[in-house]
mmCIF file of C-alpha atoms and ligand atoms in Angstrom:
data_model
loop_
_atom_site.group_PDB
_atom_site.id
_atom_site.type_symbol
_atom_site.label_atom_id
_atom_site.label_comp_id
_atom_site.label_asym_id
_atom_site.label_seq_id
_atom_site.Cartn_x
_atom_site.Cartn_y
_atom_site.Cartn_z
ATOM 1 C CA MET A 1 84.836 33.444 -32.883
ATOM 2 C CA VAL A 2 81.205 32.714 -33.708
ATOM 3 C CA HIS A 3 79.850 34.144 -36.960
ATOM 4 C CA PHE A 4 76.130 34.950 -37.021
ATOM 5 C CA VAL A 5 75.269 34.874 -40.691
ATOM 6 C CA GLY A 6 72.188 35.847 -42.667
ATOM 7 C CA ALA A 7 71.369 33.076 -45.138
ATOM 8 C CA GLY A 8 69.095 35.228 -47.290
ATOM 9 C CA PRO A 9 65.479 34.428 -48.153
ATOM 10 C CA GLY A 10 66.035 31.018 -49.732
ATOM 11 C CA ALA A 11 67.525 31.158 -53.225
ATOM 12 C CA PRO A 12 71.060 29.828 -52.781
ATOM 13 C CA ASP A 13 72.534 32.691 -54.812
ATOM 14 C CA LEU A 14 70.860 35.358 -52.666
ATOM 15 C CA ILE A 15 73.549 35.050 -50.027
ATOM 16 C CA THR A 16 76.243 37.674 -49.531
ATOM 17 C CA LEU A 17 79.806 37.047 -50.676
ATOM 18 C CA ARG A 18 80.930 37.358 -47.058
ATOM 19 C CA ALA A 19 78.451 34.708 -45.945
ATOM 20 C CA ALA A 20 79.489 32.381 -48.774
ATOM 21 C CA GLU A 21 83.122 32.822 -47.843
ATOM 22 C CA LEU A 22 82.424 32.022 -44.178
ATOM 23 C CA LEU A 23 80.455 28.914 -45.149
ATOM 24 C CA ALA A 24 83.318 27.794 -47.394
ATOM 25 C CA ARG A 25 85.657 27.915 -44.351
ATOM 26 C CA ALA A 26 83.195 26.575 -41.777
ATOM 27 C CA GLY A 27 84.115 23.749 -39.442
ATOM 28 C CA MET A 28 80.756 23.836 -37.706
ATOM 29 C CA VAL A 29 77.390 25.196 -38.842
ATOM 30 C CA VAL A 30 74.357 25.493 -36.598
ATOM 31 C CA TYR A 31 71.480 26.439 -38.897
ATOM 32 C CA ALA A 32 67.986 27.604 -38.090
ATOM 33 C CA GLY A 33 65.590 24.825 -38.998
ATOM 34 C CA SER A 34 63.308 24.493 -41.941
ATOM 35 C CA LEU A 35 63.675 27.981 -43.411
ATOM 36 C CA VAL A 36 67.339 27.724 -44.385
ATOM 37 C CA ASN A 37 67.625 26.263 -47.881
ATOM 38 C CA PRO A 38 69.613 22.989 -47.564
ATOM 39 C CA ALA A 39 71.312 23.914 -50.871
ATOM 40 C CA LEU A 40 73.306 26.492 -48.885
ATOM 41 C CA LEU A 41 74.800 23.745 -46.771
ATOM 42 C CA GLU A 42 76.445 22.375 -49.900
ATOM 43 C CA ARG A 43 78.865 25.295 -49.633
ATOM 44 C CA VAL A 44 80.570 23.923 -46.529
ATOM 45 C CA PRO A 45 83.762 21.872 -46.789
ATOM 46 C CA THR A 46 83.659 18.095 -46.283
ATOM 47 C CA GLY A 47 83.957 17.175 -42.645
ATOM 48 C CA CYS A 48 82.085 20.269 -41.472
ATOM 49 C CA GLU A 49 79.773 19.458 -38.554
ATOM 50 C CA ILE A 50 76.200 20.489 -39.342
ATOM 51 C CA HIS A 51 73.509 20.892 -36.674
ATOM 52 C CA ASN A 52 69.873 21.861 -37.099
ATOM 53 C CA SER A 53 68.812 24.115 -34.222
ATOM 54 C CA ALA A 54 65.090 23.430 -34.705
ATOM 55 C CA SER A 55 65.043 20.870 -31.909
ATOM 56 C CA MET A 56 67.487 22.696 -29.609
ATOM 57 C CA THR A 57 66.977 25.071 -26.679
ATOM 58 C CA LEU A 58 68.905 28.348 -26.342
ATOM 59 C CA ASP A 59 71.343 26.709 -23.904
ATOM 60 C CA GLU A 60 71.947 23.819 -26.274
ATOM 61 C CA VAL A 61 72.594 26.178 -29.191
ATOM 62 C CA VAL A 62 75.028 28.266 -27.150
ATOM 63 C CA GLU A 63 76.715 25.108 -25.855
ATOM 64 C CA LYS A 64 77.187 23.860 -29.435
ATOM 65 C CA LEU A 65 78.606 27.189 -30.578
ATOM 66 C CA ALA A 66 80.970 27.256 -27.576
ATOM 67 C CA GLU A 67 82.069 23.714 -28.400
ATOM 68 C CA GLY A 68 82.830 24.722 -32.003
ATOM 69 C CA VAL A 69 84.948 27.634 -30.817
ATOM 70 C CA SER A 70 86.794 25.542 -28.212
ATOM 71 C CA LEU A 71 87.659 23.009 -30.937
ATOM 72 C CA GLY A 72 89.138 25.859 -32.957
ATOM 73 C CA LEU A 73 86.518 25.501 -35.719
ATOM 74 C CA VAL A 74 85.203 28.376 -37.832
ATOM 75 C CA THR A 75 81.751 28.337 -36.254
ATOM 76 C CA VAL A 76 78.764 29.675 -38.186
ATOM 77 C CA ARG A 77 75.311 30.309 -36.770
ATOM 78 C CA LEU A 78 73.147 30.488 -39.881
ATOM 79 C CA HIS A 79 69.839 32.374 -39.695
ATOM 80 C CA THR A 80 67.252 32.881 -42.425
ATOM 81 C CA GLY A 81 66.941 36.209 -44.183
ATOM 82 C CA ASP A 82 68.630 38.859 -42.084
ATOM 83 C CA PRO A 83 69.406 37.728 -38.535
ATOM 84 C CA SER A 84 68.246 41.001 -36.958
ATOM 85 C CA LEU A 85 64.598 40.284 -37.750
ATOM 86 C CA TYR A 86 62.782 37.698 -35.619
ATOM 87 C CA GLY A 87 66.051 35.798 -35.386
ATOM 88 C CA ALA A 88 66.370 35.622 -31.583
ATOM 89 C CA ILE A 89 70.059 36.470 -31.945
ATOM 90 C CA ARG A 90 70.239 38.991 -29.116
ATOM 91 C CA GLU A 91 69.896 36.274 -26.463
ATOM 92 C CA GLN A 92 72.551 34.180 -28.194
ATOM 93 C CA MET A 93 74.943 37.142 -28.444
ATOM 94 C CA ASP A 94 74.395 37.997 -24.776
ATOM 95 C CA ALA A 95 75.026 34.381 -23.735
ATOM 96 C CA LEU A 96 78.257 34.335 -25.760
ATOM 97 C CA ARG A 97 79.296 37.672 -24.236
ATOM 98 C CA GLU A 98 78.730 36.208 -20.777
ATOM 99 C CA ARG A 99 81.068 33.366 -21.646
ATOM 100 C CA GLY A 100 83.632 35.722 -23.113
ATOM 101 C CA ILE A 101 83.268 34.219 -26.612
ATOM 102 C CA PRO A 102 83.753 36.773 -29.406
ATOM 103 C CA PHE A 103 81.339 36.923 -32.336
ATOM 104 C CA ASP A 104 80.451 39.008 -35.371
ATOM 105 C CA VAL A 105 77.332 39.405 -37.505
ATOM 106 C CA THR A 106 76.986 39.220 -41.294
ATOM 107 C CA PRO A 107 73.715 40.701 -42.549
ATOM 108 C CA GLY A 108 71.537 38.947 -45.103
ATOM 109 C CA VAL A 109 68.819 39.710 -47.636
ATOM 110 C CA SER A 110 65.605 39.641 -45.647
ATOM 111 C CA SER A 111 62.519 37.889 -46.957
ATOM 112 C CA PHE A 112 60.635 41.200 -47.021
ATOM 113 C CA CYS A 113 63.055 42.415 -49.691
ATOM 114 C CA ALA A 114 62.654 39.185 -51.658
ATOM 115 C CA ALA A 115 58.867 39.539 -51.370
ATOM 116 C CA ALA A 116 58.958 43.070 -52.815
ATOM 117 C CA ALA A 117 61.122 41.739 -55.652
ATOM 118 C CA ALA A 118 58.657 38.911 -56.319
ATOM 119 C CA LEU A 119 55.813 41.433 -56.524
ATOM 120 C CA GLU A 120 57.926 43.931 -58.488
ATOM 121 C CA ALA A 121 56.861 46.431 -55.856
ATOM 122 C CA GLU A 122 58.441 49.505 -54.256
ATOM 123 C CA PHE A 123 57.535 50.081 -50.595
ATOM 124 C CA THR A 124 58.378 53.800 -50.563
ATOM 125 C CA LEU A 125 56.409 55.457 -53.338
ATOM 126 C CA PRO A 126 56.248 59.276 -53.479
ATOM 127 C CA GLY A 127 52.707 60.461 -52.793
ATOM 128 C CA VAL A 128 51.814 57.073 -51.284
ATOM 129 C CA SER A 129 54.046 56.212 -48.363
ATOM 130 C CA GLN A 130 57.578 56.937 -47.250
ATOM 131 C CA THR A 131 57.459 54.536 -44.315
ATOM 132 C CA LEU A 132 57.674 50.776 -44.040
ATOM 133 C CA ILE A 133 56.344 49.008 -40.979
ATOM 134 C CA LEU A 134 57.650 45.501 -40.280
ATOM 135 C CA SER A 135 55.575 43.717 -37.694
ATOM 136 C CA ARG A 136 53.667 40.578 -36.800
ATOM 137 C CA MET A 137 50.473 39.361 -35.234
ATOM 138 C CA GLU A 138 50.817 38.430 -31.614
ATOM 139 C CA GLY A 139 51.449 34.714 -31.222
ATOM 140 C CA ARG A 140 53.287 33.005 -28.400
ATOM 141 C CA THR A 141 55.587 36.033 -28.480
ATOM 142 C CA PRO A 142 53.621 38.996 -27.147
ATOM 143 C CA VAL A 143 53.508 42.270 -29.110
ATOM 144 C CA PRO A 144 53.488 45.462 -26.993
ATOM 145 C CA GLU A 145 49.983 46.956 -26.919
ATOM 146 C CA ARG A 146 51.176 50.251 -28.420
ATOM 147 C CA GLU A 147 52.281 48.280 -31.507
ATOM 148 C CA SER A 148 49.081 46.329 -31.983
ATOM 149 C CA VAL A 149 48.203 45.737 -35.641
ATOM 150 C CA ARG A 150 45.104 47.842 -35.074
ATOM 151 C CA SER A 151 47.188 50.840 -34.001
ATOM 152 C CA LEU A 152 49.729 50.377 -36.800
ATOM 153 C CA ALA A 153 46.891 50.477 -39.342
ATOM 154 C CA ALA A 154 46.243 54.124 -38.499
ATOM 155 C CA HIS A 155 49.471 55.258 -40.197
ATOM 156 C CA GLY A 156 48.409 54.213 -43.689
ATOM 157 C CA ALA A 157 52.055 53.260 -44.261
ATOM 158 C CA SER A 158 53.389 50.326 -46.275
ATOM 159 C CA MET A 159 53.339 47.240 -44.050
ATOM 160 C CA VAL A 160 54.854 43.765 -44.019
ATOM 161 C CA PHE A 161 53.753 41.096 -41.565
ATOM 162 C CA PHE A 162 56.054 38.230 -40.640
ATOM 163 C CA LEU A 163 54.959 35.059 -38.826
ATOM 164 C CA SER A 164 51.284 35.902 -39.315
ATOM 165 C CA THR A 165 49.993 33.909 -42.270
ATOM 166 C CA GLY A 166 48.273 31.347 -40.035
ATOM 167 C CA LEU A 167 46.324 34.261 -38.559
ATOM 168 C CA ILE A 168 45.648 36.082 -41.825
ATOM 169 C CA GLU A 169 41.898 36.335 -41.186
ATOM 170 C CA GLU A 170 42.465 38.045 -37.821
ATOM 171 C CA LEU A 171 45.280 40.145 -39.292
ATOM 172 C CA CYS A 172 43.041 41.579 -42.018
ATOM 173 C CA SER A 173 40.177 42.140 -39.541
ATOM 174 C CA GLU A 174 42.485 43.982 -37.142
ATOM 175 C CA LEU A 175 43.785 46.200 -39.948
ATOM 176 C CA LYS A 176 40.215 47.068 -40.926
ATOM 177 C CA ALA A 177 39.281 47.690 -37.282
ATOM 178 C CA GLY A 178 42.265 50.063 -37.144
ATOM 179 C CA GLY A 179 40.980 52.129 -40.059
ATOM 180 C CA CYS A 180 42.299 50.522 -43.257
ATOM 181 C CA ALA A 181 39.613 50.455 -45.963
ATOM 182 C CA PRO A 182 38.408 46.916 -46.767
ATOM 183 C CA ASP A 183 39.632 47.368 -50.347
ATOM 184 C CA THR A 184 43.168 48.277 -49.263
ATOM 185 C CA LYS A 185 45.550 46.321 -51.473
ATOM 186 C CA ALA A 186 47.125 43.284 -49.841
ATOM 187 C CA ALA A 187 49.397 40.538 -51.116
ATOM 188 C CA LEU A 188 50.875 37.323 -49.856
ATOM 189 C CA VAL A 189 54.246 35.973 -50.909
ATOM 190 C CA TYR A 190 54.932 32.342 -50.112
ATOM 191 C CA LYS A 191 58.575 31.191 -50.076
ATOM 192 C CA ALA A 192 59.923 34.300 -51.757
ATOM 193 C CA SER A 193 62.875 33.424 -54.014
ATOM 194 C CA TRP A 194 62.429 29.634 -53.618
ATOM 195 C CA PRO A 195 61.565 27.539 -56.715
ATOM 196 C CA ASP A 196 58.024 27.036 -55.370
ATOM 197 C CA GLU A 197 57.454 30.743 -54.674
ATOM 198 C CA GLN A 198 53.821 31.851 -54.974
ATOM 199 C CA THR A 199 52.306 35.307 -54.957
ATOM 200 C CA LEU A 200 48.682 36.155 -54.288
ATOM 201 C CA ARG A 201 47.226 39.612 -54.785
ATOM 202 C CA GLY A 202 43.963 40.894 -53.402
ATOM 203 C CA THR A 203 42.582 43.240 -50.793
ATOM 204 C CA LEU A 204 42.099 43.041 -47.037
ATOM 205 C CA ASP A 205 38.656 41.623 -47.806
ATOM 206 C CA THR A 206 39.750 38.996 -50.326
ATOM 207 C CA LEU A 207 43.257 37.886 -49.308
ATOM 208 C CA PRO A 208 42.318 35.496 -46.465
ATOM 209 C CA ALA A 209 40.117 33.410 -48.787
ATOM 210 C CA LEU A 210 42.788 33.424 -51.512
ATOM 211 C CA ALA A 211 45.349 32.163 -48.975
ATOM 212 C CA ALA A 212 42.962 29.466 -47.731
ATOM 213 C CA GLU A 213 42.228 28.379 -51.293
ATOM 214 C CA ALA A 214 45.952 28.097 -52.021
ATOM 215 C CA GLY A 215 46.420 26.207 -48.730
ATOM 216 C CA ILE A 216 49.106 28.649 -47.538
ATOM 217 C CA ARG A 217 49.437 28.914 -43.756
ATOM 218 C CA LYS A 218 53.144 29.508 -43.193
ATOM 219 C CA THR A 219 56.487 30.526 -44.717
ATOM 220 C CA ALA A 220 54.826 33.562 -46.198
ATOM 221 C CA LEU A 221 54.672 37.287 -45.719
ATOM 222 C CA VAL A 222 51.589 39.455 -45.866
ATOM 223 C CA LEU A 223 52.148 42.837 -47.480
ATOM 224 C CA VAL A 224 49.581 45.593 -47.119
ATOM 225 C CA GLY A 225 49.252 49.115 -48.418
ATOM 226 C CA ASP A 226 48.589 51.422 -51.320
ATOM 227 C CA PHE A 227 52.128 50.815 -52.590
ATOM 228 C CA LEU A 228 50.546 47.704 -54.151
ATOM 229 C CA GLY A 229 48.184 49.924 -56.145
ATOM 230 C CA ASP A 230 48.606 51.771 -59.418
ATOM 231 C CA SER A 231 48.851 55.436 -58.399
ATOM 232 C CA TYR A 232 51.930 57.287 -57.220
ATOM 233 C CA GLU A 233 53.886 60.432 -57.993
ATOM 234 C CA LEU A 234 57.095 60.464 -59.997
ATOM 235 C CA SER A 235 60.219 60.806 -57.890
ATOM 236 C CA ARG A 236 61.948 64.161 -57.542
ATOM 237 C CA LEU A 237 65.307 62.449 -57.808
ATOM 238 C CA TYR A 238 64.937 61.689 -61.519
ATOM 239 C CA SER A 239 62.695 64.608 -62.401
ATOM 240 C CA PRO A 240 64.219 66.688 -65.267
ATOM 241 C CA GLU A 241 63.399 69.966 -63.438
ATOM 242 C CA PHE A 242 64.962 68.965 -60.151
ATOM 243 C CA SER A 243 68.565 69.993 -59.400
ATOM 244 C CA HIS A 244 70.669 68.161 -56.890
ATOM 245 C CA GLU A 245 74.294 67.565 -56.014
ATOM 246 C CA TYR A 246 74.957 65.429 -59.098
ATOM 247 C CA ARG A 247 72.705 66.938 -61.759
ATOM 248 C CA LYS A 248 71.548 70.388 -62.853
ATOM 249 C CA GLY A 249 67.780 70.600 -63.462
ATOM 250 C CA LYS A 250 66.380 71.941 -66.753
ATOM 251 C CA SER A 251 63.989 74.846 -66.283
HETATM 252 N N1 SAH B 1 65.048 36.727 -40.342
HETATM 253 C C1 SAH B 1 64.047 36.359 -41.310
HETATM 254 C C2 SAH B 1 62.670 36.230 -40.686
HETATM 255 C C3 SAH B 1 62.565 35.067 -39.727
HETATM 256 S S1 SAH B 1 60.977 34.881 -39.039
HETATM 257 C C4 SAH B 1 64.056 37.361 -42.469
HETATM 258 O O1 SAH B 1 64.774 38.364 -42.410
HETATM 259 O O2 SAH B 1 63.357 37.126 -43.449
HETATM 260 C C5 SAH B 1 60.259 33.687 -40.072
HETATM 261 C C6 SAH B 1 59.174 34.302 -40.914
HETATM 262 O O3 SAH B 1 59.761 35.037 -41.960
HETATM 263 C C7 SAH B 1 58.250 33.324 -41.593
HETATM 264 O O4 SAH B 1 57.182 32.960 -40.756
HETATM 265 C C8 SAH B 1 57.750 34.118 -42.766
HETATM 266 O O5 SAH B 1 56.757 35.032 -42.352
HETATM 267 C C9 SAH B 1 58.973 34.932 -43.114
HETATM 268 N N2 SAH B 1 59.803 34.316 -44.167
HETATM 269 C C10 SAH B 1 61.065 33.858 -44.056
HETATM 270 N N3 SAH B 1 61.539 33.462 -45.256
HETATM 271 C C11 SAH B 1 60.538 33.679 -46.148
HETATM 272 C C12 SAH B 1 60.428 33.544 -47.570
HETATM 273 N N4 SAH B 1 61.427 33.086 -48.313
HETATM 274 N N5 SAH B 1 59.251 33.915 -48.150
HETATM 275 C C13 SAH B 1 58.243 34.422 -47.422
HETATM 276 N N6 SAH B 1 58.301 34.585 -46.085
HETATM 277 C C14 SAH B 1 59.432 34.238 -45.457
#
């Protein structure tokens, strides 16, 4: 059995209990390059084989995982954040399926959650936005035209951009071209939950220069939307007048 495991955003204690337990039993760990905090690898027992997948191809990764399973080792494929986001796990799962190797998936705390925590922000504010868009600028991986940043901008929703900090200038221009006001609030969170975490706050007009000044080009998320501003409506859930299943409202 191969265990795909979310390592969380970086802080070694932002890993799930299930993930920690799997690491504690691991006989082989194949971890995803530079974004997995090496401190997490201290959880594995002595003698555990550890491989960094940064220099491997898909076939090599799958071969390694298959080897771990054939040796009878608890085999962990460790991905940053949550593996379902930009983790390229589908192709690994399909390759394992083809070989008849069973696997399971343990979710993790994604970096976009850690970024909101760092900013003390809430993505879904009443009266502001009830939708969160997770996307990226097109890089080597193409983005379908119907999901271009420009077209996403039109929704006015809360947005988080992965893998796009190196293109922050273009990202902010595209958002403006799509209809976001130049003074739309925008923030950058570098290495959310790591000891060297940094947060920058600005607008679509000012954020690229702030990022350049701070020398941040990767390992960061760009967050955009009015949820970063000061106005919102109070929630109905905790409103004294509002009745629901668990509480009678006062009139
Ligand atoms: N599966 C991961 C994302 C992997 S893609 C997750 O759920 O978070 C890699 C991108 O994620 C990076 O380019 C960066 O944009 C973002 N990222 C990952 N960890 C981060 C962190 N701790 N702080 C800020 N951004 C991070």
